[in-house]
mmCIF file with all atom_site columns, C-alpha atoms in Angstrom:
data_model
loop_
_atom_site.group_PDB
_atom_site.id
_atom_site.type_symbol
_atom_site.label_atom_id
_atom_site.label_alt_id
_atom_site.label_comp_id
_atom_site.label_asym_id
_atom_site.label_entity_id
_atom_site.label_seq_id
_atom_site.pdbx_PDB_ins_code
_atom_site.Cartn_x
_atom_site.Cartn_y
_atom_site.Cartn_z
_atom_site.occupancy
_atom_site.B_iso_or_equiv
_atom_site.pdbx_formal_charge
_atom_site.auth_seq_id
_atom_site.auth_comp_id
_atom_site.auth_asym_id
_atom_site.auth_atom_id
_atom_site.pdbx_PDB_model_num
ATOM 1   C CA . MET D 1 1   ? 0.001  0.151   0.095   1.00 39.00 ? 1   MET D CA 1
ATOM 2   C CA . THR D 1 2   ? 1.239  3.444   -1.050  1.00 42.00 ? 2   THR D CA 1
ATOM 3   C CA . ALA D 1 3   ? 0.921  6.458   1.312   1.00 46.00 ? 3   ALA D CA 1
ATOM 4   C CA . VAL D 1 4   ? -1.404 8.984   -0.102  1.00 44.00 ? 4   VAL D CA 1
ATOM 5   C CA . ILE D 1 5   ? 0.617  12.232  -0.758  1.00 46.00 ? 5   ILE D CA 1
ATOM 6   C CA . GLU D 1 6   ? -1.684 15.151  -0.120  1.00 54.00 ? 6   GLU D CA 1
ATOM 7   C CA . PRO D 1 7   ? -1.720 18.089  -2.492  1.00 53.00 ? 7   PRO D CA 1
ATOM 8   C CA . HIS D 1 8   ? 0.231  21.160  -0.960  1.00 56.00 ? 8   HIS D CA 1
ATOM 9   C CA . GLU D 1 9   ? -1.943 24.215  -0.480  1.00 67.00 ? 9   GLU D CA 1
ATOM 10  C CA . ASN D 1 10  ? 0.137  26.210  -2.901  1.00 67.00 ? 10  ASN D CA 1
ATOM 11  C CA . GLU D 1 11  ? -0.487 24.875  -6.361  1.00 71.00 ? 11  GLU D CA 1
ATOM 12  C CA . ASN D 1 12  ? 2.976  25.874  -7.541  1.00 66.00 ? 12  ASN D CA 1
ATOM 13  C CA . VAL D 1 13  ? 4.571  23.262  -5.132  1.00 61.00 ? 13  VAL D CA 1
ATOM 14  C CA . VAL D 1 14  ? 4.394  19.995  -6.722  1.00 61.00 ? 14  VAL D CA 1
ATOM 15  C CA . TRP D 1 15  ? 5.562  16.560  -5.574  1.00 58.00 ? 15  TRP D CA 1
ATOM 16  C CA . HIS D 1 16  ? 8.276  15.340  -7.583  1.00 63.00 ? 16  HIS D CA 1
ATOM 17  C CA . ARG D 1 17  ? 8.702  11.349  -8.207  1.00 74.00 ? 17  ARG D CA 1
ATOM 18  C CA . HIS D 1 18  ? 12.317 10.214  -8.677  1.00 70.00 ? 18  HIS D CA 1
ATOM 19  C CA . GLN D 1 19  ? 13.484 7.232   -10.553 1.00 69.00 ? 19  GLN D CA 1
ATOM 20  C CA . VAL D 1 20  ? 15.257 5.464   -7.725  1.00 77.00 ? 20  VAL D CA 1
ATOM 21  C CA . THR D 1 21  ? 12.205 4.327   -5.584  1.00 83.00 ? 21  THR D CA 1
ATOM 22  C CA . LYS D 1 22  ? 11.541 3.541   -2.009  1.00 83.00 ? 22  LYS D CA 1
ATOM 23  C CA . ALA D 1 23  ? 11.180 -0.361  -3.073  1.00 86.00 ? 23  ALA D CA 1
ATOM 24  C CA . SER D 1 24  ? 14.748 -0.281  -4.743  1.00 85.00 ? 24  SER D CA 1
ATOM 25  C CA . ARG D 1 25  ? 16.312 1.314   -1.637  1.00 85.00 ? 25  ARG D CA 1
ATOM 26  C CA . ALA D 1 26  ? 14.816 -1.244  0.547   1.00 85.00 ? 26  ALA D CA 1
ATOM 27  C CA . GLN D 1 27  ? 15.771 -4.090  -1.769  1.00 84.00 ? 27  GLN D CA 1
ATOM 28  C CA . GLN D 1 28  ? 19.438 -2.768  -1.868  1.00 82.00 ? 28  GLN D CA 1
ATOM 29  C CA . LYS D 1 29  ? 19.414 -2.974  2.016   1.00 87.00 ? 29  LYS D CA 1
ATOM 30  C CA . SER D 1 30  ? 17.887 -6.380  2.239   1.00 86.00 ? 30  SER D CA 1
ATOM 31  C CA . GLN D 1 31  ? 15.113 -4.974  4.760   1.00 90.00 ? 31  GLN D CA 1
ATOM 32  C CA . GLN D 1 32  ? 11.620 -3.514  4.838   1.00 92.00 ? 32  GLN D CA 1
ATOM 33  C CA . PRO D 1 33  ? 11.393 0.110   5.901   1.00 96.00 ? 33  PRO D CA 1
ATOM 34  C CA . ALA D 1 34  ? 9.647  0.742   9.040   1.00 96.00 ? 34  ALA D CA 1
ATOM 35  C CA . VAL D 1 35  ? 9.241  3.301   11.935  1.00 98.00 ? 35  VAL D CA 1
ATOM 36  C CA . LEU D 1 36  ? 9.267  2.021   15.339  1.00 98.00 ? 36  LEU D CA 1
ATOM 37  C CA . TRP D 1 37  ? 7.744  4.495   17.574  1.00 97.00 ? 37  TRP D CA 1
ATOM 38  C CA . PHE D 1 38  ? 8.830  4.017   21.176  1.00 97.00 ? 38  PHE D CA 1
ATOM 39  C CA . THR D 1 39  ? 6.368  5.938   23.539  1.00 96.00 ? 39  THR D CA 1
ATOM 40  C CA . GLY D 1 40  ? 6.125  5.953   27.306  1.00 95.00 ? 40  GLY D CA 1
ATOM 41  C CA . LEU D 1 41  ? 6.450  8.163   30.442  1.00 94.00 ? 41  LEU D CA 1
ATOM 42  C CA . SER D 1 42  ? 9.628  10.036  30.990  1.00 91.00 ? 42  SER D CA 1
ATOM 43  C CA . GLY D 1 43  ? 12.348 7.734   32.520  1.00 91.00 ? 43  GLY D CA 1
ATOM 44  C CA . ALA D 1 44  ? 10.448 4.731   31.092  1.00 93.00 ? 44  ALA D CA 1
ATOM 45  C CA . GLY D 1 45  ? 13.648 3.521   29.225  1.00 93.00 ? 45  GLY D CA 1
ATOM 46  C CA . LYS D 1 46  ? 12.556 4.569   25.729  1.00 94.00 ? 46  LYS D CA 1
ATOM 47  C CA . SER D 1 47  ? 15.784 5.948   24.483  1.00 93.00 ? 47  SER D CA 1
ATOM 48  C CA . THR D 1 48  ? 17.923 3.405   26.413  1.00 95.00 ? 48  THR D CA 1
ATOM 49  C CA . ILE D 1 49  ? 15.993 0.302   24.789  1.00 96.00 ? 49  ILE D CA 1
ATOM 50  C CA . ALA D 1 50  ? 15.798 2.018   21.291  1.00 97.00 ? 50  ALA D CA 1
ATOM 51  C CA . GLY D 1 51  ? 19.499 2.559   21.568  1.00 97.00 ? 51  GLY D CA 1
ATOM 52  C CA . ALA D 1 52  ? 20.229 -1.200  22.321  1.00 98.00 ? 52  ALA D CA 1
ATOM 53  C CA . LEU D 1 53  ? 17.872 -2.272  19.625  1.00 98.00 ? 53  LEU D CA 1
ATOM 54  C CA . GLU D 1 54  ? 19.514 -0.093  17.017  1.00 98.00 ? 54  GLU D CA 1
ATOM 55  C CA . GLU D 1 55  ? 22.970 -1.442  18.212  1.00 98.00 ? 55  GLU D CA 1
ATOM 56  C CA . ARG D 1 56  ? 21.757 -5.177  17.691  1.00 97.00 ? 56  ARG D CA 1
ATOM 57  C CA . LEU D 1 57  ? 20.333 -4.282  14.305  1.00 97.00 ? 57  LEU D CA 1
ATOM 58  C CA . ALA D 1 58  ? 23.525 -2.690  13.321  1.00 96.00 ? 58  ALA D CA 1
ATOM 59  C CA . GLU D 1 59  ? 25.528 -5.786  14.333  1.00 96.00 ? 59  GLU D CA 1
ATOM 60  C CA . LEU D 1 60  ? 23.103 -7.921  12.247  1.00 95.00 ? 60  LEU D CA 1
ATOM 61  C CA . GLY D 1 61  ? 23.989 -5.589  9.223   1.00 95.00 ? 61  GLY D CA 1
ATOM 62  C CA . TYR D 1 62  ? 20.596 -3.550  8.949   1.00 96.00 ? 62  TYR D CA 1
ATOM 63  C CA . HIS D 1 63  ? 20.351 0.052   8.101   1.00 96.00 ? 63  HIS D CA 1
ATOM 64  C CA . THR D 1 64  ? 18.741 2.192   10.885  1.00 97.00 ? 64  THR D CA 1
ATOM 65  C CA . TYR D 1 65  ? 18.685 5.742   12.290  1.00 94.00 ? 65  TYR D CA 1
ATOM 66  C CA . LEU D 1 66  ? 17.515 6.502   15.869  1.00 95.00 ? 66  LEU D CA 1
ATOM 67  C CA . LEU D 1 67  ? 15.733 9.924   16.273  1.00 92.00 ? 67  LEU D CA 1
ATOM 68  C CA . ASP D 1 68  ? 15.720 10.882  20.152  1.00 81.00 ? 68  ASP D CA 1
ATOM 69  C CA . GLY D 1 69  ? 13.282 13.493  21.706  1.00 69.00 ? 69  GLY D CA 1
ATOM 70  C CA . ASP D 1 70  ? 16.069 15.474  23.496  1.00 71.00 ? 70  ASP D CA 1
ATOM 71  C CA . ASN D 1 71  ? 18.273 15.567  20.358  1.00 76.00 ? 71  ASN D CA 1
ATOM 72  C CA . VAL D 1 72  ? 15.730 16.841  17.916  1.00 71.00 ? 72  VAL D CA 1
ATOM 73  C CA . ARG D 1 73  ? 15.123 19.797  20.169  1.00 70.00 ? 73  ARG D CA 1
ATOM 74  C CA . HIS D 1 74  ? 18.767 20.994  19.792  1.00 75.00 ? 74  HIS D CA 1
ATOM 75  C CA . GLY D 1 75  ? 18.220 21.363  16.143  1.00 72.00 ? 75  GLY D CA 1
ATOM 76  C CA . LEU D 1 76  ? 15.158 20.585  14.183  1.00 73.00 ? 76  LEU D CA 1
ATOM 77  C CA . CYS D 1 77  ? 12.762 21.705  16.814  1.00 76.00 ? 77  CYS D CA 1
ATOM 78  C CA . ARG D 1 78  ? 14.820 24.112  18.790  1.00 79.00 ? 78  ARG D CA 1
ATOM 79  C CA . ASP D 1 79  ? 12.219 26.720  18.277  1.00 78.00 ? 79  ASP D CA 1
ATOM 80  C CA . LEU D 1 80  ? 9.551  24.818  19.942  1.00 75.00 ? 80  LEU D CA 1
ATOM 81  C CA . GLY D 1 81  ? 8.413  24.895  23.595  1.00 72.00 ? 81  GLY D CA 1
ATOM 82  C CA . PHE D 1 82  ? 6.347  22.597  25.484  1.00 74.00 ? 82  PHE D CA 1
ATOM 83  C CA . SER D 1 83  ? 2.909  24.010  25.135  1.00 74.00 ? 83  SER D CA 1
ATOM 84  C CA . SER D 1 84  ? 0.137  21.666  23.643  1.00 76.00 ? 84  SER D CA 1
ATOM 85  C CA . GLU D 1 85  ? 0.416  23.407  20.138  1.00 83.00 ? 85  GLU D CA 1
ATOM 86  C CA . ASP D 1 86  ? 4.299  23.132  20.298  1.00 80.00 ? 86  ASP D CA 1
ATOM 87  C CA . ARG D 1 87  ? 4.117  19.531  21.250  1.00 82.00 ? 87  ARG D CA 1
ATOM 88  C CA . ARG D 1 88  ? 2.015  18.544  18.534  1.00 85.00 ? 88  ARG D CA 1
ATOM 89  C CA . GLU D 1 89  ? 4.109  20.478  15.926  1.00 87.00 ? 89  GLU D CA 1
ATOM 90  C CA . ASN D 1 90  ? 7.296  18.563  17.383  1.00 83.00 ? 90  ASN D CA 1
ATOM 91  C CA . ILE D 1 91  ? 5.609  15.347  16.759  1.00 89.00 ? 91  ILE D CA 1
ATOM 92  C CA . ARG D 1 92  ? 4.641  16.313  13.288  1.00 90.00 ? 92  ARG D CA 1
ATOM 93  C CA . ARG D 1 93  ? 8.170  17.364  12.552  1.00 91.00 ? 93  ARG D CA 1
ATOM 94  C CA . ILE D 1 94  ? 9.588  14.148  13.603  1.00 91.00 ? 94  ILE D CA 1
ATOM 95  C CA . GLY D 1 95  ? 6.773  12.140  11.809  1.00 93.00 ? 95  GLY D CA 1
ATOM 96  C CA . GLU D 1 96  ? 7.761  13.869  8.537   1.00 93.00 ? 96  GLU D CA 1
ATOM 97  C CA . VAL D 1 97  ? 11.505 13.262  9.065   1.00 94.00 ? 97  VAL D CA 1
ATOM 98  C CA . ALA D 1 98  ? 10.777 9.510   9.943   1.00 95.00 ? 98  ALA D CA 1
ATOM 99  C CA . LYS D 1 99  ? 8.758  9.274   6.733   1.00 95.00 ? 99  LYS D CA 1
ATOM 100 C CA . LEU D 1 100 ? 11.609 10.584  4.613   1.00 94.00 ? 100 LEU D CA 1
ATOM 101 C CA . MET D 1 101 ? 14.007 8.164   6.322   1.00 94.00 ? 101 MET D CA 1
ATOM 102 C CA . ALA D 1 102 ? 11.646 5.135   5.714   1.00 96.00 ? 102 ALA D CA 1
ATOM 103 C CA . ASP D 1 103 ? 11.416 6.428   2.218   1.00 93.00 ? 103 ASP D CA 1
ATOM 104 C CA . ALA D 1 104 ? 15.110 5.983   1.920   1.00 93.00 ? 104 ALA D CA 1
ATOM 105 C CA . GLY D 1 105 ? 14.541 2.264   3.033   1.00 94.00 ? 105 GLY D CA 1
ATOM 106 C CA . LEU D 1 106 ? 15.705 2.545   6.704   1.00 96.00 ? 106 LEU D CA 1
ATOM 107 C CA . ILE D 1 107 ? 14.520 1.066   9.762   1.00 97.00 ? 107 ILE D CA 1
ATOM 108 C CA . VAL D 1 108 ? 13.833 4.190   11.861  1.00 97.00 ? 108 VAL D CA 1
ATOM 109 C CA . LEU D 1 109 ? 13.617 4.207   15.624  1.00 97.00 ? 109 LEU D CA 1
ATOM 110 C CA . THR D 1 110 ? 12.167 6.930   17.599  1.00 95.00 ? 110 THR D CA 1
ATOM 111 C CA . ALA D 1 111 ? 12.003 7.807   21.211  1.00 93.00 ? 111 ALA D CA 1
ATOM 112 C CA . PHE D 1 112 ? 9.404  10.255  22.248  1.00 90.00 ? 112 PHE D CA 1
ATOM 113 C CA . ILE D 1 113 ? 7.099  10.552  25.148  1.00 91.00 ? 113 ILE D CA 1
ATOM 114 C CA . SER D 1 114 ? 4.405  11.461  22.831  1.00 91.00 ? 114 SER D CA 1
ATOM 115 C CA . PRO D 1 115 ? 1.660  11.450  25.395  1.00 92.00 ? 115 PRO D CA 1
ATOM 116 C CA . HIS D 1 116 ? -1.525 11.668  23.291  1.00 92.00 ? 116 HIS D CA 1
ATOM 117 C CA . ARG D 1 117 ? -3.016 8.999   21.073  1.00 94.00 ? 117 ARG D CA 1
ATOM 118 C CA . GLN D 1 118 ? -3.956 11.602  18.496  1.00 93.00 ? 118 GLN D CA 1
ATOM 119 C CA . GLU D 1 119 ? -0.293 12.721  18.117  1.00 92.00 ? 119 GLU D CA 1
ATOM 120 C CA . ARG D 1 120 ? 0.860  9.123   17.323  1.00 95.00 ? 120 ARG D CA 1
ATOM 121 C CA . GLN D 1 121 ? -2.184 8.442   15.162  1.00 96.00 ? 121 GLN D CA 1
ATOM 122 C CA . LEU D 1 122 ? -1.037 11.594  13.148  1.00 94.00 ? 122 LEU D CA 1
ATOM 123 C CA . VAL D 1 123 ? 2.316  10.009  12.431  1.00 96.00 ? 123 VAL D CA 1
ATOM 124 C CA . ARG D 1 124 ? 0.740  6.652   11.760  1.00 96.00 ? 124 ARG D CA 1
ATOM 125 C CA . ASP D 1 125 ? -1.418 8.231   9.118   1.00 95.00 ? 125 ASP D CA 1
ATOM 126 C CA . MET D 1 126 ? 1.665  9.450   7.320   1.00 95.00 ? 126 MET D CA 1
ATOM 127 C CA . LEU D 1 127 ? 2.956  6.004   6.525   1.00 96.00 ? 127 LEU D CA 1
ATOM 128 C CA . PRO D 1 128 ? 1.770  2.848   4.554   1.00 95.00 ? 128 PRO D CA 1
ATOM 129 C CA . ALA D 1 129 ? -0.343 0.388   6.491   1.00 94.00 ? 129 ALA D CA 1
ATOM 130 C CA . GLY D 1 130 ? 2.126  -1.829  8.593   1.00 93.00 ? 130 GLY D CA 1
ATOM 131 C CA . GLU D 1 131 ? 4.953  0.357   8.434   1.00 96.00 ? 131 GLU D CA 1
ATOM 132 C CA . PHE D 1 132 ? 4.304  2.291   11.666  1.00 98.00 ? 132 PHE D CA 1
ATOM 133 C CA . LEU D 1 133 ? 5.025  0.206   14.803  1.00 98.00 ? 133 LEU D CA 1
ATOM 134 C CA . GLU D 1 134 ? 3.912  1.661   18.175  1.00 98.00 ? 134 GLU D CA 1
ATOM 135 C CA . VAL D 1 135 ? 6.176  0.392   20.877  1.00 98.00 ? 135 VAL D CA 1
ATOM 136 C CA . PHE D 1 136 ? 4.890  0.778   24.340  1.00 97.00 ? 136 PHE D CA 1
ATOM 137 C CA . VAL D 1 137 ? 7.571  1.088   26.997  1.00 97.00 ? 137 VAL D CA 1
ATOM 138 C CA . ASP D 1 138 ? 5.144  0.148   29.795  1.00 95.00 ? 138 ASP D CA 1
ATOM 139 C CA . THR D 1 139 ? 7.076  1.145   32.985  1.00 94.00 ? 139 THR D CA 1
ATOM 140 C CA . PRO D 1 140 ? 4.877  2.196   35.932  1.00 93.00 ? 140 PRO D CA 1
ATOM 141 C CA . LEU D 1 141 ? 4.921  5.822   36.951  1.00 93.00 ? 141 LEU D CA 1
ATOM 142 C CA . ALA D 1 142 ? 6.461  5.003   40.389  1.00 91.00 ? 142 ALA D CA 1
ATOM 143 C CA . GLU D 1 143 ? 9.426  3.355   38.754  1.00 92.00 ? 143 GLU D CA 1
ATOM 144 C CA . CYS D 1 144 ? 9.851  6.150   36.271  1.00 90.00 ? 144 CYS D CA 1
ATOM 145 C CA . GLU D 1 145 ? 9.723  8.598   39.292  1.00 92.00 ? 145 GLU D CA 1
ATOM 146 C CA . LYS D 1 146 ? 12.263 6.381   41.382  1.00 91.00 ? 146 LYS D CA 1
ATOM 147 C CA . ARG D 1 147 ? 14.845 6.374   38.353  1.00 91.00 ? 147 ARG D CA 1
ATOM 148 C CA . ASP D 1 148 ? 14.185 10.124  37.559  1.00 86.00 ? 148 ASP D CA 1
ATOM 149 C CA . PRO D 1 149 ? 17.530 10.187  35.514  1.00 85.00 ? 149 PRO D CA 1
ATOM 150 C CA . LYS D 1 150 ? 17.280 14.023  34.728  1.00 88.00 ? 150 LYS D CA 1
ATOM 151 C CA . GLY D 1 151 ? 15.499 15.048  38.046  1.00 90.00 ? 151 GLY D CA 1
ATOM 152 C CA . LEU D 1 152 ? 12.661 16.131  36.189  1.00 90.00 ? 152 LEU D CA 1
ATOM 153 C CA . TYR D 1 153 ? 10.083 14.329  38.478  1.00 87.00 ? 153 TYR D CA 1
ATOM 154 C CA . LYS D 1 154 ? 11.647 16.143  41.437  1.00 89.00 ? 154 LYS D CA 1
ATOM 155 C CA . LYS D 1 155 ? 11.287 19.466  39.811  1.00 90.00 ? 155 LYS D CA 1
ATOM 156 C CA . ALA D 1 156 ? 7.727  18.616  38.666  1.00 88.00 ? 156 ALA D CA 1
ATOM 157 C CA . ARG D 1 157 ? 6.745  17.638  42.201  1.00 90.00 ? 157 ARG D CA 1
ATOM 158 C CA . ALA D 1 158 ? 8.246  20.911  43.569  1.00 87.00 ? 158 ALA D CA 1
ATOM 159 C CA . GLY D 1 159 ? 6.064  22.882  41.120  1.00 88.00 ? 159 GLY D CA 1
ATOM 160 C CA . GLU D 1 160 ? 9.162  23.868  38.973  1.00 91.00 ? 160 GLU D CA 1
ATOM 161 C CA . ILE D 1 161 ? 7.948  22.375  35.767  1.00 86.00 ? 161 ILE D CA 1
ATOM 162 C CA . LYS D 1 162 ? 4.300  22.732  34.787  1.00 86.00 ? 162 LYS D CA 1
ATOM 163 C CA . GLN D 1 163 ? 2.488  20.280  32.549  1.00 82.00 ? 163 GLN D CA 1
ATOM 164 C CA . PHE D 1 164 ? 4.839  17.373  33.128  1.00 86.00 ? 164 PHE D CA 1
ATOM 165 C CA . THR D 1 165 ? 3.611  14.116  31.679  1.00 88.00 ? 165 THR D CA 1
ATOM 166 C CA . GLY D 1 166 ? 2.416  11.790  34.403  1.00 80.00 ? 166 GLY D CA 1
ATOM 167 C CA . ILE D 1 167 ? 2.202  14.329  37.045  1.00 89.00 ? 167 ILE D CA 1
ATOM 168 C CA . ASP D 1 168 ? -0.036 17.172  36.096  1.00 84.00 ? 168 ASP D CA 1
ATOM 169 C CA . SER D 1 169 ? -0.390 16.355  32.484  1.00 85.00 ? 169 SER D CA 1
ATOM 170 C CA . GLU D 1 170 ? -2.026 13.139  30.898  1.00 89.00 ? 170 GLU D CA 1
ATOM 171 C CA . TYR D 1 171 ? -0.239 10.246  29.358  1.00 93.00 ? 171 TYR D CA 1
ATOM 172 C CA . GLN D 1 172 ? -2.730 8.197   27.079  1.00 94.00 ? 172 GLN D CA 1
ATOM 173 C CA . ALA D 1 173 ? -1.273 4.941   26.913  1.00 95.00 ? 173 ALA D CA 1
ATOM 174 C CA . PRO D 1 174 ? -1.564 2.963   23.427  1.00 96.00 ? 174 PRO D CA 1
ATOM 175 C CA . ASP D 1 175 ? -4.636 0.887   23.407  1.00 94.00 ? 175 ASP D CA 1
ATOM 176 C CA . TYR D 1 176 ? -3.339 -1.571  20.739  1.00 95.00 ? 176 TYR D CA 1
ATOM 177 C CA . PRO D 1 177 ? 0.503  -1.259  20.514  1.00 97.00 ? 177 PRO D CA 1
ATOM 178 C CA . GLU D 1 178 ? 2.302  -3.419  17.707  1.00 97.00 ? 178 GLU D CA 1
ATOM 179 C CA . ILE D 1 179 ? 4.871  -4.108  20.397  1.00 97.00 ? 179 ILE D CA 1
ATOM 180 C CA . HIS D 1 180 ? 4.201  -3.959  24.202  1.00 97.00 ? 180 HIS D CA 1
ATOM 181 C CA . LEU D 1 181 ? 7.174  -3.926  26.378  1.00 96.00 ? 181 LEU D CA 1
ATOM 182 C CA . PRO D 1 182 ? 6.544  -4.776  30.340  1.00 92.00 ? 182 PRO D CA 1
ATOM 183 C CA . ALA D 1 183 ? 9.641  -2.837  31.086  1.00 82.00 ? 183 ALA D CA 1
ATOM 184 C CA . GLY D 1 184 ? 9.283  -2.630  34.946  1.00 74.00 ? 184 GLY D CA 1
ATOM 185 C CA . ASP D 1 185 ? 11.268 -5.704  35.921  1.00 81.00 ? 185 ASP D CA 1
ATOM 186 C CA . ALA D 1 186 ? 12.617 -7.038  32.454  1.00 88.00 ? 186 ALA D CA 1
ATOM 187 C CA . SER D 1 187 ? 16.339 -6.652  31.577  1.00 93.00 ? 187 SER D CA 1
ATOM 188 C CA . ILE D 1 188 ? 17.162 -4.368  28.480  1.00 95.00 ? 188 ILE D CA 1
ATOM 189 C CA . ALA D 1 189 ? 18.500 -7.525  26.650  1.00 96.00 ? 189 ALA D CA 1
ATOM 190 C CA . GLU D 1 190 ? 15.081 -9.200  27.185  1.00 96.00 ? 190 GLU D CA 1
ATOM 191 C CA . LEU D 1 191 ? 13.117 -6.273  25.727  1.00 96.00 ? 191 LEU D CA 1
ATOM 192 C CA . VAL D 1 192 ? 15.337 -6.071  22.767  1.00 97.00 ? 192 VAL D CA 1
ATOM 193 C CA . ASP D 1 193 ? 14.738 -9.718  22.072  1.00 97.00 ? 193 ASP D CA 1
ATOM 194 C CA . LEU D 1 194 ? 11.100 -8.990  22.142  1.00 96.00 ? 194 LEU D CA 1
ATOM 195 C CA . CYS D 1 195 ? 11.576 -6.310  19.756  1.00 97.00 ? 195 CYS D CA 1
ATOM 196 C CA . LEU D 1 196 ? 13.547 -8.436  17.299  1.00 97.00 ? 196 LEU D CA 1
ATOM 197 C CA . GLU D 1 197 ? 10.948 -11.210 17.324  1.00 96.00 ? 197 GLU D CA 1
ATOM 198 C CA . SER D 1 198 ? 8.453  -8.960  16.421  1.00 96.00 ? 198 SER D CA 1
ATOM 199 C CA . LEU D 1 199 ? 10.352 -7.412  13.670  1.00 96.00 ? 199 LEU D CA 1
ATOM 200 C CA . LYS D 1 200 ? 10.988 -10.942 12.204  1.00 95.00 ? 200 LYS D CA 1
ATOM 201 C CA . GLU D 1 201 ? 7.289  -12.013 12.518  1.00 95.00 ? 201 GLU D CA 1
ATOM 202 C CA . ARG D 1 202 ? 6.459  -8.925  10.399  1.00 94.00 ? 202 ARG D CA 1
ATOM 203 C CA . GLN D 1 203 ? 9.370  -9.802  8.083   1.00 92.00 ? 203 GLN D CA 1
ATOM 204 C CA . ILE D 1 204 ? 10.961 -6.316  8.442   1.00 93.00 ? 204 ILE D CA 1
ATOM 205 C CA . ILE D 1 205 ? 14.281 -8.281  9.198   1.00 93.00 ? 205 ILE D CA 1
ATOM 206 C CA . ARG D 1 206 ? 15.081 -11.727 8.249   1.00 87.00 ? 206 ARG D CA 1
ATOM 207 C CA . GLN D 1 207 ? 17.428 -12.939 10.986  1.00 71.00 ? 207 GLN D CA 1
#
């Protein structure tokens, strides 16, 4: 299934189709393009698990790229704050970048809280059916707060950070994620293995 390309509101901006296709890029890499969207609370382990999975995929010879929430705010999204509107725009931009990378034939891993189902659905709708894999890193709030690697929960509890997800801003857990990672007690290696098995079942990777 091919993603529908919506016409630009300016009639002078026209989508150009190139000779080298997405299918040929993927065939060259012996893999199926996909976007693995890691979502979960701050401190859930999204970036750690995504990074470990990317490392394993690289060892197996696959072509990947990891987009991390903090990293993109240093460049692509440095002009955005944390209002509801800015958070939605942050996710939209990342979705567009992930879509381009998937078009290049890559397996794209993203690690973002992305607390609202509507935002995640926005990215899903950008991609062909089966290419967006929602990965729910299901770590209980109490465990995330205990870890608090950046000290953000402590600041949120002290009122220094407003609208912090899980404290005074809602996190909407996925209803039907493609990959569910019960990350409270499992090891990183175990969670990576779960991801790899799911990718094999979906024939995104072969080994």
